[in-house]
mmCIF file with all atom_site columns, C-alpha atoms in Angstrom:
data_model
loop_
_atom_site.group_PDB
_atom_site.id
_atom_site.type_symbol
_atom_site.label_atom_id
_atom_site.label_alt_id
_atom_site.label_comp_id
_atom_site.label_asym_id
_atom_site.label_entity_id
_atom_site.label_seq_id
_atom_site.pdbx_PDB_ins_code
_atom_site.Cartn_x
_atom_site.Cartn_y
_atom_site.Cartn_z
_atom_site.occupancy
_atom_site.B_iso_or_equiv
_atom_site.pdbx_formal_charge
_atom_site.auth_seq_id
_atom_site.auth_comp_id
_atom_site.auth_asym_id
_atom_site.auth_atom_id
_atom_site.pdbx_PDB_model_num
ATOM 1   C CA . LEU A 1 1   ? -11.463 -21.358 -3.136  1.00 69.00 ? 1   LEU A CA 1
ATOM 2   C CA . CYS A 1 2   ? -13.913 -24.269 -3.509  1.00 78.00 ? 2   CYS A CA 1
ATOM 3   C CA . VAL A 1 3   ? -16.663 -21.862 -4.604  1.00 76.00 ? 3   VAL A CA 1
ATOM 4   C CA . ALA A 1 4   ? -14.377 -20.317 -7.245  1.00 80.00 ? 4   ALA A CA 1
ATOM 5   C CA . LEU A 1 5   ? -13.044 -23.639 -8.533  1.00 82.00 ? 5   LEU A CA 1
ATOM 6   C CA . PRO A 1 6   ? -15.592 -24.094 -11.380 1.00 85.00 ? 6   PRO A CA 1
ATOM 7   C CA . SER A 1 7   ? -14.737 -20.685 -12.866 1.00 85.00 ? 7   SER A CA 1
ATOM 8   C CA . ILE A 1 8   ? -11.009 -21.410 -12.483 1.00 85.00 ? 8   ILE A CA 1
ATOM 9   C CA . ARG A 1 9   ? -11.398 -24.717 -14.332 1.00 84.00 ? 9   ARG A CA 1
ATOM 10  C CA . ALA A 1 10  ? -13.365 -22.916 -17.055 1.00 87.00 ? 10  ALA A CA 1
ATOM 11  C CA . VAL A 1 11  ? -10.389 -20.610 -17.611 1.00 85.00 ? 11  VAL A CA 1
ATOM 12  C CA . ILE A 1 12  ? -8.128  -23.634 -18.062 1.00 86.00 ? 12  ILE A CA 1
ATOM 13  C CA . GLY A 1 13  ? -10.298 -24.941 -20.900 1.00 84.00 ? 13  GLY A CA 1
ATOM 14  C CA . GLY A 1 14  ? -8.637  -27.898 -22.585 1.00 82.00 ? 14  GLY A CA 1
ATOM 15  C CA . ASP A 1 15  ? -5.096  -27.166 -21.415 1.00 85.00 ? 15  ASP A CA 1
ATOM 16  C CA . SER A 1 16  ? -4.182  -30.491 -19.794 1.00 86.00 ? 16  SER A CA 1
ATOM 17  C CA . GLU A 1 17  ? -0.847  -29.179 -18.495 1.00 85.00 ? 17  GLU A CA 1
ATOM 18  C CA . LEU A 1 18  ? -2.523  -26.345 -16.607 1.00 86.00 ? 18  LEU A CA 1
ATOM 19  C CA . ALA A 1 19  ? -5.245  -28.688 -15.317 1.00 88.00 ? 19  ALA A CA 1
ATOM 20  C CA . SER A 1 20  ? -2.629  -31.117 -14.020 1.00 89.00 ? 20  SER A CA 1
ATOM 21  C CA . GLY A 1 21  ? -0.636  -28.292 -12.432 1.00 88.00 ? 21  GLY A CA 1
ATOM 22  C CA . LEU A 1 22  ? -3.718  -26.914 -10.668 1.00 88.00 ? 22  LEU A CA 1
ATOM 23  C CA . THR A 1 23  ? -4.652  -30.342 -9.297  1.00 90.00 ? 23  THR A CA 1
ATOM 24  C CA . LYS A 1 24  ? -1.116  -30.862 -8.023  1.00 89.00 ? 24  LYS A CA 1
ATOM 25  C CA . LEU A 1 25  ? -1.106  -27.403 -6.438  1.00 88.00 ? 25  LEU A CA 1
ATOM 26  C CA . LEU A 1 26  ? -4.421  -27.901 -4.643  1.00 87.00 ? 26  LEU A CA 1
ATOM 27  C CA . LEU A 1 27  ? -3.866  -31.455 -3.434  1.00 87.00 ? 27  LEU A CA 1
ATOM 28  C CA . GLN A 1 28  ? -0.126  -31.840 -2.912  1.00 88.00 ? 28  GLN A CA 1
ATOM 29  C CA . ASN A 1 29  ? 1.552   -28.485 -2.275  1.00 89.00 ? 29  ASN A CA 1
ATOM 30  C CA . ASP A 1 30  ? 2.023   -27.952 1.462   1.00 89.00 ? 30  ASP A CA 1
ATOM 31  C CA . GLU A 1 31  ? 3.360   -24.434 0.998   1.00 86.00 ? 31  GLU A CA 1
ATOM 32  C CA . PHE A 1 32  ? 0.233   -23.371 -0.906  1.00 87.00 ? 32  PHE A CA 1
ATOM 33  C CA . ARG A 1 33  ? -2.023  -24.874 1.759   1.00 85.00 ? 33  ARG A CA 1
ATOM 34  C CA . ALA A 1 34  ? -0.008  -23.070 4.441   1.00 84.00 ? 34  ALA A CA 1
ATOM 35  C CA . VAL A 1 35  ? -0.611  -19.753 2.656   1.00 82.00 ? 35  VAL A CA 1
ATOM 36  C CA . LEU A 1 36  ? -4.361  -20.419 2.537   1.00 80.00 ? 36  LEU A CA 1
ATOM 37  C CA . SER A 1 37  ? -4.580  -21.436 6.191   1.00 80.00 ? 37  SER A CA 1
ATOM 38  C CA . GLY A 1 38  ? -1.931  -19.148 7.697   1.00 72.00 ? 38  GLY A CA 1
ATOM 39  C CA . PRO A 1 39  ? -2.310  -15.761 9.393   1.00 72.00 ? 39  PRO A CA 1
ATOM 40  C CA . ALA A 1 40  ? -2.117  -13.888 6.071   1.00 68.00 ? 40  ALA A CA 1
ATOM 41  C CA . ALA A 1 41  ? -4.811  -16.017 4.385   1.00 72.00 ? 41  ALA A CA 1
ATOM 42  C CA . GLU A 1 42  ? -7.654  -13.520 4.767   1.00 75.00 ? 42  GLU A CA 1
ATOM 43  C CA . VAL A 1 43  ? -5.611  -10.825 3.036   1.00 71.00 ? 43  VAL A CA 1
ATOM 44  C CA . ALA A 1 44  ? -3.893  -13.053 0.477   1.00 75.00 ? 44  ALA A CA 1
ATOM 45  C CA . LEU A 1 45  ? -6.824  -15.186 -0.730  1.00 79.00 ? 45  LEU A CA 1
ATOM 46  C CA . PRO A 1 46  ? -8.724  -12.518 -2.757  1.00 81.00 ? 46  PRO A CA 1
ATOM 47  C CA . SER A 1 47  ? -5.559  -11.640 -4.704  1.00 81.00 ? 47  SER A CA 1
ATOM 48  C CA . ILE A 1 48  ? -4.671  -15.304 -5.263  1.00 83.00 ? 48  ILE A CA 1
ATOM 49  C CA . LEU A 1 49  ? -8.168  -15.969 -6.611  1.00 84.00 ? 49  LEU A CA 1
ATOM 50  C CA . GLY A 1 50  ? -7.746  -13.002 -8.953  1.00 83.00 ? 50  GLY A CA 1
ATOM 51  C CA . MET A 1 51  ? -4.577  -14.556 -10.354 1.00 86.00 ? 51  MET A CA 1
ATOM 52  C CA . LEU A 1 52  ? -6.165  -17.997 -10.757 1.00 86.00 ? 52  LEU A CA 1
ATOM 53  C CA . ARG A 1 53  ? -8.943  -16.575 -12.949 1.00 84.00 ? 53  ARG A CA 1
ATOM 54  C CA . SER A 1 54  ? -6.668  -16.173 -15.984 1.00 87.00 ? 54  SER A CA 1
ATOM 55  C CA . GLN A 1 55  ? -4.272  -18.559 -17.695 1.00 88.00 ? 55  GLN A CA 1
ATOM 56  C CA . ALA A 1 56  ? -1.370  -16.106 -17.363 1.00 85.00 ? 56  ALA A CA 1
ATOM 57  C CA . GLY A 1 57  ? -2.078  -15.685 -13.651 1.00 86.00 ? 57  GLY A CA 1
ATOM 58  C CA . LEU A 1 58  ? -2.401  -19.406 -13.053 1.00 88.00 ? 58  LEU A CA 1
ATOM 59  C CA . ARG A 1 59  ? 0.888   -20.088 -14.839 1.00 85.00 ? 59  ARG A CA 1
ATOM 60  C CA . GLY A 1 60  ? 2.574   -17.442 -12.696 1.00 83.00 ? 60  GLY A CA 1
ATOM 61  C CA . VAL A 1 61  ? 1.245   -19.005 -9.484  1.00 86.00 ? 61  VAL A CA 1
ATOM 62  C CA . LEU A 1 62  ? 2.383   -22.472 -10.586 1.00 87.00 ? 62  LEU A CA 1
ATOM 63  C CA . GLU A 1 63  ? 5.848   -21.161 -11.455 1.00 82.00 ? 63  GLU A CA 1
ATOM 64  C CA . TYR A 1 64  ? 6.041   -19.459 -8.063  1.00 82.00 ? 64  TYR A CA 1
ATOM 65  C CA . PHE A 1 65  ? 5.336   -22.708 -6.187  1.00 83.00 ? 65  PHE A CA 1
ATOM 66  C CA . TYR A 1 66  ? 7.176   -24.913 -8.703  1.00 83.00 ? 66  TYR A CA 1
ATOM 67  C CA . PRO A 1 67  ? 10.141  -22.804 -9.878  1.00 75.00 ? 67  PRO A CA 1
ATOM 68  C CA . GLU A 1 68  ? 11.688  -25.850 -11.542 1.00 67.00 ? 68  GLU A CA 1
ATOM 69  C CA . VAL A 1 69  ? 8.967   -25.726 -14.246 1.00 60.00 ? 69  VAL A CA 1
ATOM 70  C CA . ALA A 1 70  ? 9.448   -22.018 -14.965 1.00 59.00 ? 70  ALA A CA 1
ATOM 71  C CA . THR A 1 71  ? 10.754  -21.080 -18.392 1.00 57.00 ? 71  THR A CA 1
ATOM 72  C CA . PRO A 1 72  ? 14.244  -19.645 -17.836 1.00 53.00 ? 72  PRO A CA 1
ATOM 73  C CA . ARG A 1 73  ? 14.379  -16.147 -19.258 1.00 64.00 ? 73  ARG A CA 1
ATOM 74  C CA . GLY A 1 74  ? 14.925  -12.600 -18.131 1.00 74.00 ? 74  GLY A CA 1
ATOM 75  C CA . HIS A 1 75  ? 12.383  -9.850  -17.726 1.00 86.00 ? 75  HIS A CA 1
ATOM 76  C CA . ARG A 1 76  ? 12.131  -6.088  -18.269 1.00 91.00 ? 76  ARG A CA 1
ATOM 77  C CA . VAL A 1 77  ? 10.940  -5.074  -14.817 1.00 92.00 ? 77  VAL A CA 1
ATOM 78  C CA . ARG A 1 78  ? 13.059  -2.435  -13.095 1.00 93.00 ? 78  ARG A CA 1
ATOM 79  C CA . ALA A 1 79  ? 13.248  -2.997  -9.327  1.00 91.00 ? 79  ALA A CA 1
ATOM 80  C CA . VAL A 1 80  ? 12.765  0.183   -7.293  1.00 91.00 ? 80  VAL A CA 1
ATOM 81  C CA . SER A 1 81  ? 13.439  0.568   -3.575  1.00 88.00 ? 81  SER A CA 1
ATOM 82  C CA . THR A 1 82  ? 14.299  4.285   -3.141  1.00 91.00 ? 82  THR A CA 1
ATOM 83  C CA . VAL A 1 83  ? 12.878  7.600   -4.290  1.00 92.00 ? 83  VAL A CA 1
ATOM 84  C CA . GLY A 1 84  ? 16.018  8.150   -6.358  1.00 92.00 ? 84  GLY A CA 1
ATOM 85  C CA . GLU A 1 85  ? 15.486  4.839   -8.172  1.00 93.00 ? 85  GLU A CA 1
ATOM 86  C CA . TRP A 1 86  ? 11.826  5.700   -8.686  1.00 93.00 ? 86  TRP A CA 1
ATOM 87  C CA . LYS A 1 87  ? 12.652  9.046   -10.276 1.00 93.00 ? 87  LYS A CA 1
ATOM 88  C CA . ALA A 1 88  ? 15.309  7.351   -12.420 1.00 94.00 ? 88  ALA A CA 1
ATOM 89  C CA . ALA A 1 89  ? 12.734  4.805   -13.669 1.00 94.00 ? 89  ALA A CA 1
ATOM 90  C CA . VAL A 1 90  ? 10.280  7.571   -14.562 1.00 93.00 ? 90  VAL A CA 1
ATOM 91  C CA . GLU A 1 91  ? 13.035  9.557   -16.301 1.00 93.00 ? 91  GLU A CA 1
ATOM 92  C CA . ALA A 1 92  ? 14.331  6.492   -18.182 1.00 93.00 ? 92  ALA A CA 1
ATOM 93  C CA . ALA A 1 93  ? 10.839  5.790   -19.532 1.00 93.00 ? 93  ALA A CA 1
ATOM 94  C CA . GLY A 1 94  ? 10.773  9.214   -21.149 1.00 91.00 ? 94  GLY A CA 1
ATOM 95  C CA . ASP A 1 95  ? 7.730   9.399   -23.429 1.00 89.00 ? 95  ASP A CA 1
ATOM 96  C CA . ARG A 1 96  ? 7.115   5.652   -23.192 1.00 93.00 ? 96  ARG A CA 1
ATOM 97  C CA . PRO A 1 97  ? 4.222   4.573   -20.949 1.00 95.00 ? 97  PRO A CA 1
ATOM 98  C CA . LEU A 1 98  ? 5.436   3.248   -17.599 1.00 96.00 ? 98  LEU A CA 1
ATOM 99  C CA . VAL A 1 99  ? 3.580   0.591   -15.613 1.00 96.00 ? 99  VAL A CA 1
ATOM 100 C CA . ALA A 1 100 ? 4.423   0.150   -11.937 1.00 96.00 ? 100 ALA A CA 1
ATOM 101 C CA . LEU A 1 101 ? 3.532   -2.703  -9.597  1.00 95.00 ? 101 LEU A CA 1
ATOM 102 C CA . LEU A 1 102 ? 3.532   -1.684  -5.952  1.00 94.00 ? 102 LEU A CA 1
ATOM 103 C CA . GLY A 1 103 ? 3.425   -4.622  -3.566  1.00 91.00 ? 103 GLY A CA 1
ATOM 104 C CA . ARG A 1 104 ? 4.445   -5.937  -0.163  1.00 88.00 ? 104 ARG A CA 1
ATOM 105 C CA . ALA A 1 105 ? 7.297   -8.347  0.451   1.00 86.00 ? 105 ALA A CA 1
ATOM 106 C CA . ASP A 1 106 ? 5.445   -9.873  3.426   1.00 82.00 ? 106 ASP A CA 1
ATOM 107 C CA . ASP A 1 107 ? 2.307   -10.600 1.371   1.00 83.00 ? 107 ASP A CA 1
ATOM 108 C CA . PRO A 1 108 ? 2.361   -14.008 -0.389  1.00 81.00 ? 108 PRO A CA 1
ATOM 109 C CA . SER A 1 109 ? -0.051  -12.823 -3.090  1.00 82.00 ? 109 SER A CA 1
ATOM 110 C CA . SER A 1 110 ? 2.209   -9.858  -3.909  1.00 86.00 ? 110 SER A CA 1
ATOM 111 C CA . ARG A 1 111 ? 5.184   -12.197 -4.297  1.00 84.00 ? 111 ARG A CA 1
ATOM 112 C CA . MET A 1 112 ? 3.215   -14.470 -6.629  1.00 85.00 ? 112 MET A CA 1
ATOM 113 C CA . LEU A 1 113 ? 2.055   -11.440 -8.594  1.00 89.00 ? 113 LEU A CA 1
ATOM 114 C CA . VAL A 1 114 ? 5.672   -10.395 -9.159  1.00 88.00 ? 114 VAL A CA 1
ATOM 115 C CA . ALA A 1 115 ? 6.293   -13.700 -10.981 1.00 84.00 ? 115 ALA A CA 1
ATOM 116 C CA . VAL A 1 116 ? 3.283   -13.059 -13.232 1.00 88.00 ? 116 VAL A CA 1
ATOM 117 C CA . TYR A 1 117 ? 4.262   -9.426  -13.810 1.00 92.00 ? 117 TYR A CA 1
ATOM 118 C CA . ASN A 1 118 ? 7.862   -10.298 -14.696 1.00 90.00 ? 118 ASN A CA 1
ATOM 119 C CA . LYS A 1 119 ? 6.639   -12.774 -17.299 1.00 87.00 ? 119 LYS A CA 1
ATOM 120 C CA . LEU A 1 120 ? 4.146   -10.316 -18.804 1.00 92.00 ? 120 LEU A CA 1
ATOM 121 C CA . SER A 1 121 ? 6.940   -7.775  -19.280 1.00 93.00 ? 121 SER A CA 1
ATOM 122 C CA . THR A 1 122 ? 8.560   -10.123 -21.838 1.00 90.00 ? 122 THR A CA 1
ATOM 123 C CA . ASP A 1 123 ? 5.418   -10.397 -23.979 1.00 92.00 ? 123 ASP A CA 1
ATOM 124 C CA . PRO A 1 124 ? 6.087   -8.745  -27.379 1.00 93.00 ? 124 PRO A CA 1
ATOM 125 C CA . ALA A 1 125 ? 2.569   -7.283  -27.274 1.00 94.00 ? 125 ALA A CA 1
ATOM 126 C CA . TYR A 1 126 ? 3.714   -5.017  -24.442 1.00 95.00 ? 126 TYR A CA 1
ATOM 127 C CA . ALA A 1 127 ? 7.016   -3.975  -26.025 1.00 94.00 ? 127 ALA A CA 1
ATOM 128 C CA . PRO A 1 128 ? 5.999   -0.263  -26.124 1.00 95.00 ? 128 PRO A CA 1
ATOM 129 C CA . LEU A 1 129 ? 5.766   -0.217  -22.304 1.00 96.00 ? 129 LEU A CA 1
ATOM 130 C CA . ASP A 1 130 ? 8.350   0.167   -19.560 1.00 96.00 ? 130 ASP A CA 1
ATOM 131 C CA . PHE A 1 131 ? 7.903   -1.763  -16.310 1.00 96.00 ? 131 PHE A CA 1
ATOM 132 C CA . ALA A 1 132 ? 8.870   -1.016  -12.704 1.00 95.00 ? 132 ALA A CA 1
ATOM 133 C CA . ALA A 1 133 ? 8.143   -2.710  -9.374  1.00 94.00 ? 133 ALA A CA 1
ATOM 134 C CA . VAL A 1 134 ? 8.277   -1.488  -5.790  1.00 93.00 ? 134 VAL A CA 1
ATOM 135 C CA . SER A 1 135 ? 8.266   -4.009  -2.932  1.00 88.00 ? 135 SER A CA 1
ATOM 136 C CA . VAL A 1 136 ? 7.701   -2.672  0.583   1.00 89.00 ? 136 VAL A CA 1
ATOM 137 C CA . GLY A 1 137 ? 9.532   -4.814  3.125   1.00 82.00 ? 137 GLY A CA 1
ATOM 138 C CA . GLY A 1 138 ? 7.390   -3.810  6.092   1.00 70.00 ? 138 GLY A CA 1
ATOM 139 C CA . ALA A 1 139 ? 6.416   -0.933  8.354   1.00 67.00 ? 139 ALA A CA 1
ATOM 140 C CA . ASP A 1 140 ? 10.092  -0.139  8.959   1.00 71.00 ? 140 ASP A CA 1
ATOM 141 C CA . ASP A 1 141 ? 11.043  -0.065  5.264   1.00 75.00 ? 141 ASP A CA 1
ATOM 142 C CA . GLY A 1 142 ? 11.325  3.706   5.256   1.00 83.00 ? 142 GLY A CA 1
ATOM 143 C CA . MET A 1 143 ? 12.902  4.063   1.808   1.00 88.00 ? 143 MET A CA 1
ATOM 144 C CA . ALA A 1 144 ? 10.231  2.037   -0.008  1.00 87.00 ? 144 ALA A CA 1
ATOM 145 C CA . LEU A 1 145 ? 7.470   3.754   1.968   1.00 90.00 ? 145 LEU A CA 1
ATOM 146 C CA . ARG A 1 146 ? 8.809   7.104   0.748   1.00 91.00 ? 146 ARG A CA 1
ATOM 147 C CA . VAL A 1 147 ? 8.410   5.828   -2.804  1.00 92.00 ? 147 VAL A CA 1
ATOM 148 C CA . LEU A 1 148 ? 4.734   5.190   -2.012  1.00 92.00 ? 148 LEU A CA 1
ATOM 149 C CA . ASP A 1 149 ? 4.469   8.742   -0.698  1.00 92.00 ? 149 ASP A CA 1
ATOM 150 C CA . GLU A 1 150 ? 6.005   9.984   -3.949  1.00 90.00 ? 150 GLU A CA 1
ATOM 151 C CA . ALA A 1 151 ? 3.376   8.003   -5.865  1.00 90.00 ? 151 ALA A CA 1
ATOM 152 C CA . PHE A 1 152 ? 0.527   9.127   -3.546  1.00 90.00 ? 152 PHE A CA 1
ATOM 153 C CA . VAL A 1 153 ? -0.257  5.531   -2.572  1.00 92.00 ? 153 VAL A CA 1
ATOM 154 C CA . HIS A 1 154 ? -1.076  4.176   0.900   1.00 90.00 ? 154 HIS A CA 1
ATOM 155 C CA . VAL A 1 155 ? 0.520   0.897   1.944   1.00 88.00 ? 155 VAL A CA 1
ATOM 156 C CA . ASN A 1 156 ? -2.922  -0.564  2.720   1.00 87.00 ? 156 ASN A CA 1
ATOM 157 C CA . ALA A 1 157 ? -3.857  -0.224  -0.972  1.00 89.00 ? 157 ALA A CA 1
ATOM 158 C CA . LEU A 1 158 ? -1.249  -2.782  -2.088  1.00 90.00 ? 158 LEU A CA 1
ATOM 159 C CA . PRO A 1 159 ? -0.922  -4.641  -4.371  1.00 91.00 ? 159 PRO A CA 1
ATOM 160 C CA . LEU A 1 160 ? -1.628  -1.889  -6.871  1.00 94.00 ? 160 LEU A CA 1
ATOM 161 C CA . PHE A 1 161 ? -0.776  -1.171  -10.514 1.00 96.00 ? 161 PHE A CA 1
ATOM 162 C CA . CYS A 1 162 ? -0.202  2.419   -11.623 1.00 96.00 ? 162 CYS A CA 1
ATOM 163 C CA . PHE A 1 163 ? 0.089   3.727   -15.179 1.00 96.00 ? 163 PHE A CA 1
ATOM 164 C CA . TYR A 1 164 ? 2.244   6.725   -16.147 1.00 95.00 ? 164 TYR A CA 1
ATOM 165 C CA . ASP A 1 165 ? 2.887   8.705   -19.301 1.00 92.00 ? 165 ASP A CA 1
ATOM 166 C CA . ALA A 1 166 ? 5.715   11.240  -19.437 1.00 88.00 ? 166 ALA A CA 1
ATOM 167 C CA . GLY A 1 167 ? 5.909   11.065  -15.630 1.00 89.00 ? 167 GLY A CA 1
ATOM 168 C CA . ILE A 1 168 ? 2.215   11.833  -15.122 1.00 91.00 ? 168 ILE A CA 1
ATOM 169 C CA . GLU A 1 169 ? 0.002   9.147   -13.613 1.00 93.00 ? 169 GLU A CA 1
ATOM 170 C CA . HIS A 1 170 ? -3.337  8.240   -15.187 1.00 93.00 ? 170 HIS A CA 1
ATOM 171 C CA . ARG A 1 171 ? -5.131  8.035   -11.843 1.00 92.00 ? 171 ARG A CA 1
ATOM 172 C CA . ARG A 1 172 ? -8.339  6.593   -13.303 1.00 92.00 ? 172 ARG A CA 1
ATOM 173 C CA . TRP A 1 173 ? -6.330  3.664   -14.661 1.00 95.00 ? 173 TRP A CA 1
ATOM 174 C CA . ARG A 1 174 ? -5.116  2.417   -11.277 1.00 95.00 ? 174 ARG A CA 1
ATOM 175 C CA . LEU A 1 175 ? -5.792  -1.274  -10.769 1.00 95.00 ? 175 LEU A CA 1
ATOM 176 C CA . ALA A 1 176 ? -5.983  -2.648  -7.234  1.00 92.00 ? 176 ALA A CA 1
ATOM 177 C CA . GLY A 1 177 ? -5.641  -6.342  -6.477  1.00 88.00 ? 177 GLY A CA 1
ATOM 178 C CA . ALA A 1 178 ? -4.456  -9.183  -8.683  1.00 87.00 ? 178 ALA A CA 1
ATOM 179 C CA . ASP A 1 179 ? -6.939  -9.494  -11.553 1.00 90.00 ? 179 ASP A CA 1
ATOM 180 C CA . VAL A 1 180 ? -4.386  -10.578 -14.154 1.00 91.00 ? 180 VAL A CA 1
ATOM 181 C CA . ALA A 1 181 ? -6.936  -10.772 -16.983 1.00 91.00 ? 181 ALA A CA 1
ATOM 182 C CA . GLU A 1 182 ? -7.923  -7.154  -16.375 1.00 93.00 ? 182 GLU A CA 1
ATOM 183 C CA . LEU A 1 183 ? -4.257  -6.165  -16.093 1.00 94.00 ? 183 LEU A CA 1
ATOM 184 C CA . GLN A 1 184 ? -3.565  -7.739  -19.495 1.00 94.00 ? 184 GLN A CA 1
ATOM 185 C CA . ARG A 1 185 ? -6.522  -5.885  -20.988 1.00 94.00 ? 185 ARG A CA 1
ATOM 186 C CA . ARG A 1 186 ? -5.234  -2.553  -19.672 1.00 95.00 ? 186 ARG A CA 1
ATOM 187 C CA . LEU A 1 187 ? -1.649  -3.257  -20.729 1.00 96.00 ? 187 LEU A CA 1
ATOM 188 C CA . ALA A 1 188 ? -2.853  -3.965  -24.268 1.00 95.00 ? 188 ALA A CA 1
ATOM 189 C CA . ARG A 1 189 ? -4.852  -0.726  -24.409 1.00 94.00 ? 189 ARG A CA 1
ATOM 190 C CA . VAL A 1 190 ? -2.015  1.387   -23.046 1.00 95.00 ? 190 VAL A CA 1
ATOM 191 C CA . ALA A 1 191 ? 0.479   -0.281  -25.397 1.00 95.00 ? 191 ALA A CA 1
ATOM 192 C CA . ALA A 1 192 ? -1.786  0.561   -28.355 1.00 93.00 ? 192 ALA A CA 1
ATOM 193 C CA . GLY A 1 193 ? -1.838  4.223   -27.318 1.00 92.00 ? 193 GLY A CA 1
ATOM 194 C CA . LEU A 1 194 ? -4.484  6.148   -25.411 1.00 88.00 ? 194 LEU A CA 1
ATOM 195 C CA . SER A 1 195 ? -6.318  9.253   -26.529 1.00 89.00 ? 195 SER A CA 1
ATOM 196 C CA . GLN A 1 196 ? -6.766  12.074  -24.048 1.00 89.00 ? 196 GLN A CA 1
ATOM 197 C CA . ALA A 1 197 ? -10.435 11.176  -23.799 1.00 90.00 ? 197 ALA A CA 1
ATOM 198 C CA . GLU A 1 198 ? -9.565  7.564   -22.881 1.00 89.00 ? 198 GLU A CA 1
ATOM 199 C CA . ILE A 1 199 ? -7.096  8.788   -20.281 1.00 89.00 ? 199 ILE A CA 1
ATOM 200 C CA . ASP A 1 200 ? -9.715  11.071  -18.741 1.00 89.00 ? 200 ASP A CA 1
ATOM 201 C CA . GLU A 1 201 ? -12.517 8.508   -18.824 1.00 89.00 ? 201 GLU A CA 1
ATOM 202 C CA . GLY A 1 202 ? -10.454 5.620   -17.504 1.00 89.00 ? 202 GLY A CA 1
ATOM 203 C CA . PRO A 1 203 ? -10.859 1.976   -18.512 1.00 89.00 ? 203 PRO A CA 1
ATOM 204 C CA . ALA A 1 204 ? -14.338 0.541   -18.553 1.00 75.00 ? 204 ALA A CA 1
ATOM 205 C CA . VAL A 1 205 ? -14.583 -2.536  -16.340 1.00 59.00 ? 205 VAL A CA 1
ATOM 206 C CA . GLU A 1 206 ? -15.029 -5.729  -18.342 1.00 54.00 ? 206 GLU A CA 1
ATOM 207 C CA . GLY A 1 207 ? -18.706 -6.580  -18.564 1.00 47.00 ? 207 GLY A CA 1
ATOM 208 C CA . GLU A 1 208 ? -20.014 -3.038  -18.099 1.00 44.00 ? 208 GLU A CA 1
#
């Protein structure tokens, strides 16, 4: 985290509210420090760093640890926990692109990512998209694990974003981890409409 701090502060720019929130999070939040030093730290830290490298991700993390500062509003994410609910979400999307977040309930970074994802679903720029989320409760969460089977996803690959159109997944567009800036870039491209060539080629990684 210390190594990544300069790039995180660069993302903040001149936003004094975000800068103050980050300082408070790093120096005063016992729950955040427990996540970074607890048994799940090795798994959670890469995803948390991915979220902190964009303003939207950082705001989501701050709202997760400080829910009292969150802007009260709803979201458009459809919660899915069974195969039946998954098929209903795909059917309800119809010809609209569907984005799905698949995460783990026992992974702190997945829970933080849900807060970011819920907020992104309310952005007018992504109005053409439908949103769904699957949270696997653990190794004994048979119903949610069957949803992963339906989506051809292994539990060790979570958190993962999948993109669908008319019920068909664009496999090259899968996004593993919690790079919120890259997620926003892909959401914008999918919302604008993809050609068949773009679907087949997949998204170029930023910087290539």
